[in-house]
Structures are given as structure tokens and as C-alpha cells.
Amino acid sequence: MGGNNRDKYIEFIRRLVDLTHSEIFDHEKYKVLIADICHHYRLAKGVTEFYPTPRMEMMKQGEVFCDFDNGKGEKILYHLRIVSQTKAVIIGTLYVEDNDEDWTGEEMEQLDTLFRIIIGFVSRKRLIRTVEDFGFHDIEGYRNFRAFARYLDITNSENRLGGKIAFLFDLHNFGIVNQEIGRKNGDKVLLNFYHMVEKAIGDTGIIIRLGGDKYIGVFDRKVKREVFELISGANVPYDDAGEKSVRVSAAAGIYMLPNPFMMKSPGDIMDKIMIAGNAAKRETEGAIVIYDDKMKAEKDRVKKVQTEYKKALEKEEFLVYYQPKVDIVTRKIVGAEALCRWMKKGKIVPPMEFIPILEINNDICELDFYMLDHVCRDIRRWLDEGREVVRVSVNMSRKHLVDVDLLDHIMAIIDRNNVPHEYIEIELTETTTDVFFRDLKRVVSGLQEQGVWTAVDDFGMGYSSLNLIREIPWNVLKVDKNFVPKNMNDERSIDNLMFKHVISLAQDMGLECVIEGVETVDQLEVLRRNNCNIAQGYFFDRPLPKEEFEYRMDQKIYPEE
Ligand code: C2E
Ligand code: MG
Ligand code: MG
């Protein structure tokens, strides 16, 4: 039997080596080989265990494979535990039938060698998988950015990226979902949503989590409908039974890769989906924004303003312009609004080109305080010069409302300049969310107590609510020009009726009404008919540089045309 046994042994080794060296692992061949070996050596069962770390071995968190089992024996013949260099633990156990005859030393040696080869092979395969798991997934089980970069690399090298769609999703209001169902369930929703999109994408692309509630990836046009449907809204379960679920939707920025497309680095795609994704976030839920090159230009502009702003502030390039408010009956200047202008290299930049940008990261707050400070300095000087001074309103961005010290800040600036409080008016815009509403009320009431005037700006734009003037103790209502009826002859038109009633309501409540953007005699006539007597607009003056405004203020009265 010895010779035959040896031939068999050599054959087994040869087959094993062939198997482990072939590029594609042939599972069927492997099973047949294991069965052959087990028959030959009269084994009843063979089990291998794999644990990525010793700790996981202790906790029995690993993988156990039974490669062969004829169901006839549980007697342990052989047991081997190997710890690899990476500290992975591999354990092999061979069982024989209970009444098995004794084994020769030669047979045991052969079996030992064969088994070590097998275990080495199995553990190498497992380790590759572990490396994949650790390297391309985060600890919560999501694929990570490295997986995305690798996918792009491989697909690009095979020339298959062109025509695909790259995306960035941002779940809408996920903070609120977390509040409603708890963080733990929120985490499940995030993971399940990820799996839903992953399934829709199938093998046409990849999705990974960038962090938080942001996902990025790539998919093929042919699954576009399924994926977009999920973005517009999906019920995502968060319990195992699938009974409890929550509705989520996403905002998506996408970049349609041209075809053909050659990627130089993942940045080619990342930059674009980030830009489109940020734009999508600013839209309503379910929005899908497609990247185009204009967005890049816009982003560069934003960046430029943000970087130039600090220096400009230091160099006091921001100027206060004053626009008079005029009593249309007496034609007297009764007040002014301070409006910001950026004097940049001898050219004037209007606020709409920088204020929305400064609002993105709250830089606006600093600028508003700067404006208030400069206005206070001017008023102090005018008073010291013995001029007759009018009240000046200063705009405060709604970005201030989260600042719990806003009131103290404002008062500190006014008092530092030694300006009597009644000369200052603070303009704030209306707001739509309850949280801000509370803050707004707190700030306005606080200013009232200090004798500083308050105005609600741009009334009639967006979602004006009468609640706003009922609940908050404003002094002044600034009515946006768009609220002023265009056709004043049709007195029964909705525009006319609304204007008339809102104005009289506000006046009955004791609010001063200022109408903004009055440009024409006709508009002036509308104001007259509705008994609102304060106007601010080009009809009287544009916002004026300081010296010109001082001249106007000293004149006090606008001559009749
Ligand atoms: P706002 O506070 O509603 O200011 C009124 C705007 O209407 C000003 O635009 C003014 O120039 C313009 N306006 C006045 N009369 C007329 C008119 O007869 N016709 C037309 N078409 N427009 C008129 P401006 O100065 O370009 O400011 C735009 C906005 O920028 C302001 O709207 C305000 O929201 C913001 N802003 C300006 N300065 C500041 C500031 O210092 N801080 C903050 N937070 N916002 C500011
Ligand atoms: Mg204003
Ligand atoms: Mg306004």
C-alpha cells in the first residue's frame, strides 16, 4: 500500500498547488479535491475556522466552514491552530469515524502537510477579503471613499466611465428624522437607504457613504429612473420586521459624464458633484441639480468674495450710503436707511453681489456690526456738529438670530458711540420657521425695552404672515415695492384690496408704514389714497454717499416738483 499511498499523496499536492496558483478560484474543483483527500485518508469530517483577530476568536466572531462531512464520526484525529503574521487565527480540525483503525506515522505526516497547505490557502483567501473589508469599508459597514476611487480607477482604465452619471445625495432634513425616531433608528435608516440605492444601481455602478447623510457614487443611465425615484422620496424601514418606516428624500447634484470620458483623477468628478450637490441642497427637497460649467464660475466668484472680504473690511472699503425716507405730505426727511456699498478699486459693488455670499458662512454678521458702528459714528458727529438728525435704520441679516448675544452686541455698539437709542432703528426680515420666530420675538422685544426702534423689512415678499405683525412688537412696517399695486385705477382688484387693508390694519396697530421703492408719481398717488405717508425710493433719492446725504438732511424739505 505504501507506494500507492505515496503516489496519491503527490497527486494531491500537485492538484492543490494547481488550484491555489490559478487566477480564478474554482470552487467545484476544490470541493472534489477535498472529498478525494478525505476518502483516501478515511476522514469523517473536516472543519476550518477563521478569525480576523484573536479577540474575535475569543468572542467566536468569525467564519466556520465544514468542507466535508459524511456524518459518520466525531472523533478528533487532528487539530491545528495557526496565528498568521497579521494576527488572524486559523484553526483546522479533522474527525474520523468512531471505530477507525490506527493511523500509520507516514499517513499522519502526509495529512499534516496537506492540511497545512490547505489552511495556508484558505487563510490567504480570507485575509484578502478581510483587507477588502477593512480597507474599503468604514466601521459601520458602508463602502468608503477608497472603494469609490478604486471603482473609478478600474472602470476608467477599462474605458467604461463615459456616459455614466456621477452623483452626490444629501438627505433632506435628516436632523429632524433623527429627532423623531432617535439616533439609533436614524442610523438604520441611513444604512437601509444606502442599501436601497445600492440595489437600484446594481452592477452598473457604485454608491459609498461620504459621511453623515451624504452619499456619492456612479450609475448607468439605464437605471436612472429607479435611482431618481428614490431621491424624490422613499419609505425606509428601520426595524427588522420592516413595519416601522420613515419617509426620506434627498437633494442630488449630478454630473453627466461625457462620452467618451477620460478621468485624470477622481477630483475631476468630485469637484463637479460637490458643486451641483451644494446647489441642490439650497433647493427644495427632491431637487436634482445637473452640473454645468457656469456653476464652476459661480463657485469661483463666491470663493473670491469670501477671500477678499476680510482684507476689504480691514481697509474699510465698505461704505455707508444713506437713502432718505420722506413724509409725502410735508416732504420732510423723516429718516434714512443705511445701505452698504463696497468700494472696490474705485468701482462700487452693489450689496446683492456680496451680501448673499457673506451670508453663507455668517461673515455678514461682522459686516452688519461694522455698518452699525459707522452709522453711530456719523450720528454722533452730526449731533456734535449741532445738526438736526433723523433716525437711521440699519439692516441686520437673519443670520444673526442664532446669536444669543445679539442684543448685547447691538447695544454695546450704540452705547460705545454714545448715541441716544431713539436715533437707531434695526431692520430685520420676516422669517418662515418657528425656531427663528422665537428668536426674532426675543430680539425685537429686547430692543424695544432699550428704546431702539425695530422694523420688519421687505413685508409682502415671500410668505408674509399677519402673525408676524401680531406676535412681535415692531415699530415700523417696511412694505416691499412689489406689494404696492401696479394698476391703481382698479380699486377692487385683489392687489389694491390687500394693500389697503394690510396698511390700515398695521396703522391701527400703531405701526409706522414705510413704502419702499417708490419711483413714480403714480405710486405716490397710491400711497396718498391709502393714507400711508412715508416713502423711500428713487422718486426722492437713491441711496446717497454720506456727504450728499448730509446736504439733504440739512435742507430738511424736498422742494415741490
Ligand atoms: P433692503 O433692505 O430692502 O433695501 C432696499 C433696497 O431697495 C436697496 O437696495 C435700495 O437701493 C433699493 N431701492 C430703494 N429705492 C428704490 C427704488 O425706488 N427702486 C428700486 N428698484 N430699488 C430701490 P440695495 O442698496 O441694492 O440693497 C439691497 C439689499 O441688500 C437690501 O434690501 C438689504 O436686504 C441688503 N443690504 C444692504 N445693505 C445691507 C447691510 O448693511 N446689511 C445687511 N444685512 N443687508 C444689507
Ligand atoms: Mg432694509
Ligand atoms: Mg427692504
XYZ file of C-alpha atoms and ligand atoms in Angstrom:
609
model
C 0.000 0.000 0.000
C 2.976 2.314 0.762
C 3.868 3.089 -2.900
C 0.304 3.649 -3.965
C -0.208 5.847 -0.945
C 2.767 7.981 -1.855
C 1.615 8.417 -5.476
C -1.767 9.563 -4.232
C -0.143 11.975 -1.822
C 1.967 13.520 -4.581
C -1.072 13.779 -6.819
C -2.985 15.594 -4.069
C -0.163 18.065 -3.593
C 0.020 18.716 -7.302
C -3.711 19.297 -7.556
C -3.652 21.609 -4.526
C -0.812 23.676 -5.905
C -2.551 23.970 -9.289
C -5.673 25.144 -7.587
C -4.027 27.756 -5.390
C -1.979 29.178 -8.224
C -4.773 29.586 -10.720
C -6.063 33.098 -11.109
C -9.723 32.260 -10.694
C -10.561 30.036 -7.781
C -12.596 27.052 -8.935
C -14.811 26.157 -6.035
C -16.141 22.940 -7.584
C -12.660 21.564 -8.193
C -11.724 22.487 -4.641
C -14.672 20.554 -3.195
C -13.919 17.471 -5.271
C -10.307 17.554 -4.204
C -11.187 17.872 -0.527
C -13.631 14.953 -0.851
C -10.940 12.837 -2.547
C -8.453 13.561 0.204
C -10.990 12.801 2.921
C -11.947 9.468 1.291
C -8.377 8.478 0.812
C -7.427 9.107 4.425
C -10.767 7.732 5.709
C -11.796 11.039 7.324
C -15.344 11.623 8.560
C -15.334 15.422 8.725
C -13.105 18.447 8.125
C -13.717 21.870 9.679
C -11.801 25.144 9.292
C -12.342 28.261 11.350
C -11.155 31.763 10.562
C -10.962 34.760 12.930
C -9.524 38.101 11.756
C -8.125 38.800 15.283
C -7.530 36.770 18.474
C -10.142 38.892 20.218
C -12.685 37.857 17.628
C -11.656 34.248 18.209
C -12.394 34.652 21.908
C -15.781 36.089 21.127
C -16.379 33.433 18.485
C -16.898 36.105 15.849
C -15.535 34.553 12.740
C -16.283 32.147 9.960
C -16.589 28.391 10.331
C -16.577 26.122 7.285
C -17.334 22.459 7.162
C -15.739 21.398 3.888
C -16.571 17.741 4.167
C -18.861 15.652 6.382
C -20.041 12.067 5.813
C -21.995 12.170 9.067
C -20.292 9.099 10.461
C -17.836 10.364 13.039
C -16.964 12.902 15.693
C -13.621 11.529 16.930
C -10.897 14.159 16.615
C -7.860 12.872 14.790
C -6.006 16.077 14.290
C -6.188 19.682 15.448
C -4.148 22.643 14.272
C -4.243 26.315 15.315
C -2.168 28.810 13.357
C -1.751 32.531 14.071
C -0.734 34.458 10.964
C 1.628 37.437 10.885
C -1.367 39.732 10.770
C -2.683 38.022 13.907
C -5.502 36.303 12.112
C -6.285 32.923 13.663
C -6.900 29.840 11.526
C -7.979 26.576 13.105
C -8.331 23.228 11.394
C -9.900 20.104 12.866
C -10.177 16.658 11.271
C -12.530 13.975 12.520
C -12.562 10.224 11.852
C -15.209 7.549 12.211
C -15.530 6.390 15.821
C -14.309 2.817 15.158
C -11.448 3.815 12.926
C -8.261 1.731 12.890
C -4.918 3.168 13.919
C -3.066 5.502 11.601
C 0.456 4.997 10.393
C 3.052 7.656 11.124
C 3.517 8.196 7.376
C -0.160 8.821 6.837
C -0.255 11.327 9.669
C 2.708 13.181 8.233
C 1.136 13.363 4.787
C -2.113 14.553 6.205
C -0.335 17.213 8.234
C 1.417 18.590 5.166
C -1.687 18.529 3.009
C -3.675 20.181 5.692
C -1.126 22.950 6.233
C -1.231 23.738 2.522
C -4.995 23.857 2.581
C -5.126 26.074 5.644
C -2.490 28.385 4.219
C -4.563 28.692 1.101
C -7.857 29.220 2.889
C -6.386 31.795 5.218
C -4.835 33.722 2.358
C -8.195 33.934 0.638
C -9.860 35.014 3.876
C -7.193 37.622 4.558
C -7.653 39.170 1.155
C -11.299 39.519 1.976
C -10.530 40.979 5.384
C -8.235 43.531 3.805
C -11.033 44.417 1.411
C -13.432 44.766 4.295
C -11.111 46.911 6.374
C -9.707 48.949 3.532
C -12.804 49.659 1.516
C -15.459 49.855 4.189
C -15.877 52.041 7.236
C -16.617 50.543 10.627
C -20.341 50.852 10.103
C -20.196 48.699 7.005
C -20.515 51.374 4.327
C -18.149 51.350 1.415
C -15.731 54.244 1.802
C -14.081 56.773 -0.427
C -11.186 54.437 -1.248
C -13.699 51.999 -2.705
C -15.090 54.816 -4.845
C -11.653 55.870 -6.047
C -10.773 52.282 -6.876
C -14.031 51.779 -8.757
C -13.357 54.918 -10.791
C -9.806 53.825 -11.497
C -10.728 50.379 -12.700
C -13.762 51.471 -14.723
C -11.775 54.314 -16.231
C -8.942 52.000 -17.242
C -11.479 49.778 -18.985
C -12.859 52.835 -20.755
C -16.330 52.300 -19.326
C -16.897 55.550 -17.383
C -18.111 57.664 -20.300
C -21.862 58.286 -20.333
C -22.384 57.277 -16.727
C -23.947 59.576 -14.127
C -21.987 60.627 -11.042
C -23.981 61.866 -8.060
C -23.940 63.340 -4.595
C -27.034 62.844 -2.445
C -27.766 64.737 0.678
C -30.724 63.553 2.707
C -33.239 66.240 3.364
C -33.666 67.434 6.960
C -32.156 64.304 8.360
C -31.666 66.064 11.685
C -35.419 66.146 12.073
C -35.715 62.441 11.250
C -33.145 61.762 13.978
C -35.145 63.820 16.416
C -38.322 61.991 15.573
C -37.190 58.383 15.704
C -33.936 58.619 17.677
C -30.356 58.471 16.542
C -30.078 54.722 16.599
C -33.049 54.269 14.298
C -31.751 57.166 12.243
C -28.553 55.197 11.681
C -30.586 52.245 10.450
C -32.474 54.493 8.058
C -29.182 55.785 6.667
C -27.887 52.272 6.129
C -31.130 50.956 4.663
C -31.459 53.870 2.302
C -27.913 53.168 1.177
C -28.798 49.541 0.510
C -31.910 50.554 -1.413
C -29.913 52.791 -3.715
C -27.203 50.150 -3.967
C -29.805 47.681 -5.149
C -31.231 50.106 -7.694
C -27.757 50.756 -9.065
C -26.952 47.048 -9.171
C -23.742 46.259 -11.006
C -23.960 49.368 -13.182
C -22.000 51.451 -10.668
C -21.282 52.063 -7.025
C -22.551 54.006 -4.025
C -20.477 54.906 -0.995
C -21.123 56.992 2.072
C -19.105 60.167 2.276
C -20.102 60.697 5.898
C -23.185 61.851 7.762
C -26.150 61.779 5.430
C -24.088 62.335 2.281
C -23.593 59.652 -0.333
C -21.732 59.719 -3.597
C -21.434 57.304 -6.450
C -21.867 56.490 -10.075
C -24.567 54.683 -12.003
C -25.599 53.933 -15.529
C -28.229 55.893 -17.439
C -30.333 52.761 -17.813
C -31.125 52.685 -14.071
C -31.691 56.432 -13.923
C -35.416 56.179 -13.299
C -35.133 53.797 -10.357
C -32.428 55.873 -8.693
C -34.165 59.217 -9.210
C -37.352 57.774 -7.790
C -35.549 57.018 -4.547
C -34.221 60.569 -4.369
C -37.639 62.102 -4.771
C -38.837 60.130 -1.769
C -38.670 56.644 -0.297
C -40.140 54.859 2.696
C -37.169 53.459 4.528
C -37.738 50.800 7.194
C -35.851 50.912 10.468
C -36.953 47.783 12.298
C -36.155 44.203 11.354
C -39.758 43.282 10.655
C -39.967 46.141 8.169
C -43.081 47.500 9.835
C -41.772 50.828 11.025
C -40.561 53.152 8.344
C -39.921 56.788 7.734
C -40.119 58.815 4.553
C -36.899 60.396 3.412
C -35.937 62.317 0.342
C -32.669 63.637 -0.917
C -31.280 66.540 -2.823
C -28.967 65.421 -5.580
C -26.217 67.044 -7.523
C -25.315 65.075 -10.593
C -22.705 65.222 -13.285
C -23.389 63.542 -16.601
C -20.032 62.199 -17.685
C -19.395 62.952 -21.331
C -18.883 60.029 -23.650
C -16.060 59.252 -24.242
C -14.595 60.347 -20.933
C -11.067 60.021 -19.642
C -10.581 60.728 -15.960
C -7.252 62.113 -14.796
C -8.080 61.926 -11.121
C -11.206 61.370 -9.006
C -11.128 65.137 -8.394
C -12.413 65.616 -11.974
C -15.670 64.076 -10.823
C -15.697 65.039 -7.138
C -15.399 68.789 -7.740
C -18.369 68.765 -10.040
C -20.754 66.688 -7.981
C -19.879 68.722 -4.883
C -20.752 71.960 -6.651
C -24.009 70.594 -8.060
C -24.797 68.924 -4.722
C -24.424 72.164 -2.811
C -26.661 73.908 -5.293
C -29.247 71.136 -4.921
C -29.190 71.487 -1.155
C -30.315 75.063 -1.454
C -33.360 73.999 -3.473
C -36.494 72.247 -2.290
C -36.478 68.590 -1.361
C -36.187 66.040 -4.112
C -34.285 68.537 -6.212
C -31.868 67.247 -8.783
C -29.322 69.746 -9.998
C -27.228 68.928 -13.035
C -23.724 70.307 -13.069
C -22.770 72.748 -15.752
C -19.675 74.859 -16.217
C -21.423 78.078 -15.179
C -21.642 76.652 -11.691
C -17.910 76.428 -11.536
C -17.646 80.092 -12.467
C -20.195 80.930 -9.788
C -18.283 78.926 -7.224
C -15.074 80.736 -8.109
C -16.856 84.057 -7.690
C -18.117 83.030 -4.251
C -14.647 81.964 -3.242
C -13.170 85.232 -4.439
C -15.602 87.348 -2.447
C -15.056 85.242 0.647
C -11.302 85.618 0.498
C -11.268 89.309 -0.425
C -13.828 90.265 2.186
C -11.594 90.208 5.296
C -8.991 92.481 3.793
C -11.684 94.803 2.480
C -13.197 95.087 5.925
C -9.822 95.888 7.462
C -9.188 98.528 4.825
C -12.686 99.943 5.409
C -13.647 99.541 1.769
C -17.285 99.172 2.822
C -19.116 102.477 2.790
C -22.404 103.543 4.289
C -24.844 105.024 1.796
C -27.942 106.714 3.148
C -31.323 106.643 1.462
C -33.791 109.214 2.797
C -37.281 108.338 3.974
C -39.667 111.131 3.206
C -43.031 112.201 4.561
C -45.013 112.593 1.353
C -47.356 115.220 2.803
C -44.845 117.596 4.387
C -41.979 116.438 2.062
C -39.726 116.415 5.084
C -36.899 113.927 5.574
C -38.027 111.810 8.490
C -35.385 109.136 8.436
C -32.857 107.220 6.396
C -31.805 103.664 5.714
C -28.121 102.790 5.811
C -27.182 100.612 2.838
C -23.844 99.027 2.291
C -21.609 99.650 -0.739
C -18.260 98.052 -1.442
C -15.816 100.496 -2.959
C -13.530 98.115 -4.752
C -10.693 99.556 -6.788
C -12.638 102.737 -7.431
C -15.786 100.882 -8.530
C -18.930 100.430 -6.476
C -20.140 96.896 -5.932
C -23.858 96.641 -5.062
C -24.850 94.582 -1.995
C -26.647 91.899 -3.960
C -23.262 90.822 -5.340
C -21.697 90.170 -1.958
C -24.277 90.041 0.827
C -25.832 86.693 -0.142
C -22.313 85.270 -0.294
C -21.352 86.660 3.089
C -24.489 85.051 4.467
C -23.257 81.577 3.547
C -20.779 81.429 6.401
C -22.135 84.196 8.605
C -19.440 86.725 7.623
C -22.363 89.072 7.170
C -22.703 89.454 10.940
C -19.359 91.165 11.226
C -20.238 93.479 8.351
C -23.584 94.413 9.902
C -21.877 95.407 13.154
C -19.344 97.383 11.153
C -22.202 99.203 9.409
C -23.963 99.908 12.695
C -20.721 101.225 14.165
C -20.121 103.564 11.238
C -23.698 104.819 11.345
C -23.351 105.502 15.077
C -20.129 107.407 14.495
C -21.837 109.550 11.857
C -24.826 110.268 14.073
C -22.566 111.182 16.988
C -20.644 113.576 14.799
C -23.829 115.133 13.349
C -25.152 115.680 16.856
C -21.873 117.203 17.962
C -21.956 119.487 14.916
C -25.379 120.687 16.065
C -27.261 119.262 13.090
C -30.863 118.205 13.181
C -30.521 114.460 12.987
C -33.009 111.886 11.714
C -33.347 108.291 12.795
C -31.267 105.870 10.737
C -32.212 102.259 10.133
C -29.552 99.556 9.839
C -30.127 96.123 8.290
C -29.360 93.040 10.340
C -29.224 89.779 8.453
C -31.404 86.991 9.769
C -28.185 85.060 10.229
C -27.791 86.984 13.483
C -30.796 85.378 15.048
C -28.912 82.345 16.280
C -26.572 84.650 18.198
C -27.917 84.740 21.751
C -25.818 87.809 22.489
C -27.122 89.792 19.522
C -28.967 92.276 21.697
C -25.910 92.933 23.865
C -23.761 93.354 20.777
C -26.062 95.929 19.253
C -26.434 97.878 22.485
C -22.689 97.829 23.124
C -22.009 99.437 19.746
C -24.669 102.114 20.201
C -23.588 102.940 23.738
C -19.898 102.886 22.925
C -20.590 105.675 20.427
C -22.745 107.470 22.910
C -25.738 107.668 20.612
C -29.224 108.189 22.071
C -31.137 104.968 21.408
C -34.075 106.561 19.599
C -31.844 107.525 16.664
C -31.309 103.902 15.764
C -33.704 101.554 14.039
C -32.900 97.913 13.349
C -34.384 96.297 10.230
C -34.957 92.572 10.268
C -36.599 90.448 7.615
C -39.515 88.194 8.236
C -38.900 84.546 8.742
C -40.729 81.355 7.997
C -39.578 78.882 10.583
C -40.843 78.629 14.136
C -37.429 78.412 15.680
C -36.376 81.716 14.201
C -39.721 83.216 15.043
C -38.999 82.713 18.735
C -35.555 84.289 18.431
C -36.964 87.145 16.412
C -39.507 87.899 19.091
C -36.870 87.837 21.813
C -34.551 90.223 19.966
C -37.254 92.677 18.915
C -38.736 92.824 22.419
C -35.277 93.358 23.868
C -34.575 96.275 21.529
C -37.956 97.777 22.397
C -37.070 97.789 26.058
C -33.911 99.677 25.246
C -35.786 102.280 23.237
C -34.217 101.201 19.934
C -36.673 101.161 17.028
C -37.394 97.997 15.101
C -38.663 97.483 11.588
C -39.814 94.439 9.704
C -38.189 94.693 6.298
C -39.470 93.567 2.910
C -43.001 92.924 4.118
C -45.075 91.445 1.316
C -42.233 89.415 -0.145
C -42.317 85.666 0.174
C -44.510 84.268 2.895
C -45.694 87.294 4.791
C -47.839 86.345 7.648
C -50.039 88.582 9.667
C -48.912 86.544 12.621
C -45.578 88.254 12.277
C -47.019 91.675 12.986
C -49.438 90.400 15.588
C -46.953 88.466 17.702
C -43.907 90.703 17.539
C -43.885 94.282 18.833
C -42.455 96.093 15.797
C -42.482 99.880 15.456
C -42.218 100.043 11.696
C -43.523 98.022 8.790
C -41.421 98.375 5.652
C -43.545 97.381 2.725
C -41.773 95.955 -0.276
C -42.335 97.676 -3.596
C -43.793 94.507 -5.076
C -46.659 94.747 -2.629
C -47.683 98.151 -3.973
C -50.496 97.655 -6.517
C -49.401 98.163 -10.127
C -52.749 99.252 -11.504
C -54.144 101.747 -9.079
C -57.248 102.505 -11.110
C -58.858 99.153 -10.491
C -59.646 99.739 -6.857
C -61.489 96.431 -6.464
C -58.512 94.331 -7.617
C -57.098 91.892 -5.104
C -53.782 93.773 -5.076
C -55.474 97.026 -4.209
C -57.690 95.479 -1.564
C -54.843 93.645 0.116
C -52.621 96.663 0.141
C -55.345 98.899 1.522
C -56.358 96.549 4.308
C -52.935 95.457 5.397
C -51.791 99.080 5.613
C -54.809 100.192 7.595
C -54.510 97.181 9.874
C -50.859 97.959 10.551
C -51.618 101.609 11.171
C -54.448 100.715 13.534
C -51.976 98.610 15.439
C -49.788 101.660 15.788
C -47.097 100.686 13.290
C -45.411 103.287 11.160
C -45.603 102.222 7.484
C -42.748 102.942 5.134
C -43.200 102.052 1.488
C -40.010 101.068 -0.269
C -39.122 101.504 -3.900
C -41.363 104.451 -4.708
C -40.272 105.640 -8.137
C -43.201 107.340 -9.833
C -45.865 109.966 -9.295
C -48.472 107.235 -9.769
C -47.065 105.220 -6.924
C -47.007 108.296 -4.777
C -50.676 108.728 -5.572
C -51.433 105.181 -4.404
C -49.752 105.966 -1.096
C -51.700 109.134 -0.715
C -55.011 107.409 -1.323
C -54.193 104.796 1.258
C -53.010 107.267 3.845
C -49.538 105.916 4.108
C -47.265 108.855 4.258
C -43.703 107.672 4.393
C -41.895 106.737 1.209
C -38.389 105.591 0.447
C -37.401 105.374 -3.162
C -35.770 106.754 -6.260
C -38.633 109.227 -6.646
C -36.988 111.248 -3.909
C -33.456 109.935 -3.815
C -31.264 106.963 -4.487
C -29.073 105.770 -1.637
C -26.607 108.656 -1.285
C -22.948 108.915 -0.331
C -22.514 110.406 3.123
C -21.761 113.994 2.063
C -24.702 114.175 -0.306
C -26.996 112.799 2.331
C -25.747 115.333 4.874
C -26.640 118.074 2.426
C -30.160 116.625 2.027
C -30.582 116.261 5.750
C -29.587 119.853 6.336
C -32.069 121.016 3.686
C -34.787 119.115 5.558
C -37.510 119.650 2.963
C -37.795 118.373 -0.591
C -38.979 121.171 -2.898
C -42.243 120.538 -4.799
C -41.609 119.488 -8.380
P -33.421 96.437 1.526
O -33.005 96.458 2.940
O -34.840 96.114 1.242
O -33.035 97.816 0.929
C -33.793 98.471 -0.024
C -33.239 98.255 -1.391
O -34.102 98.819 -2.340
C -31.899 98.924 -1.591
O -31.142 98.125 -2.478
C -32.282 100.204 -2.311
O -31.249 100.755 -3.073
C -33.387 99.699 -3.181
N -34.268 100.767 -3.577
C -34.578 101.893 -2.905
N -35.417 102.651 -3.600
C -35.653 102.017 -4.753
C -36.469 102.307 -5.900
O -37.146 103.308 -5.991
N -36.466 101.397 -6.905
C -35.739 100.265 -6.835
N -35.778 99.410 -7.862
N -34.959 99.953 -5.777
C -34.936 100.844 -4.740
P -29.638 97.838 -2.237
O -28.958 99.002 -1.607
O -29.098 97.295 -3.500
O -29.684 96.717 -1.145
C -30.271 95.501 -1.435
C -30.450 94.709 -0.210
O -29.198 94.335 0.339
C -31.159 95.424 0.901
O -32.527 95.383 0.704
C -30.719 94.624 2.078
O -31.504 93.480 2.197
C -29.337 94.232 1.702
N -28.400 95.107 2.386
C -27.890 96.294 2.003
N -27.032 96.748 2.930
C -27.003 95.833 3.925
C -26.297 95.717 5.177
O -25.518 96.594 5.599
N -26.528 94.594 5.918
C -27.396 93.646 5.507
N -27.569 92.571 6.304
N -28.064 93.724 4.374
C -27.868 94.799 3.581
Mg -33.687 97.208 4.552
Mg -36.475 96.261 2.082
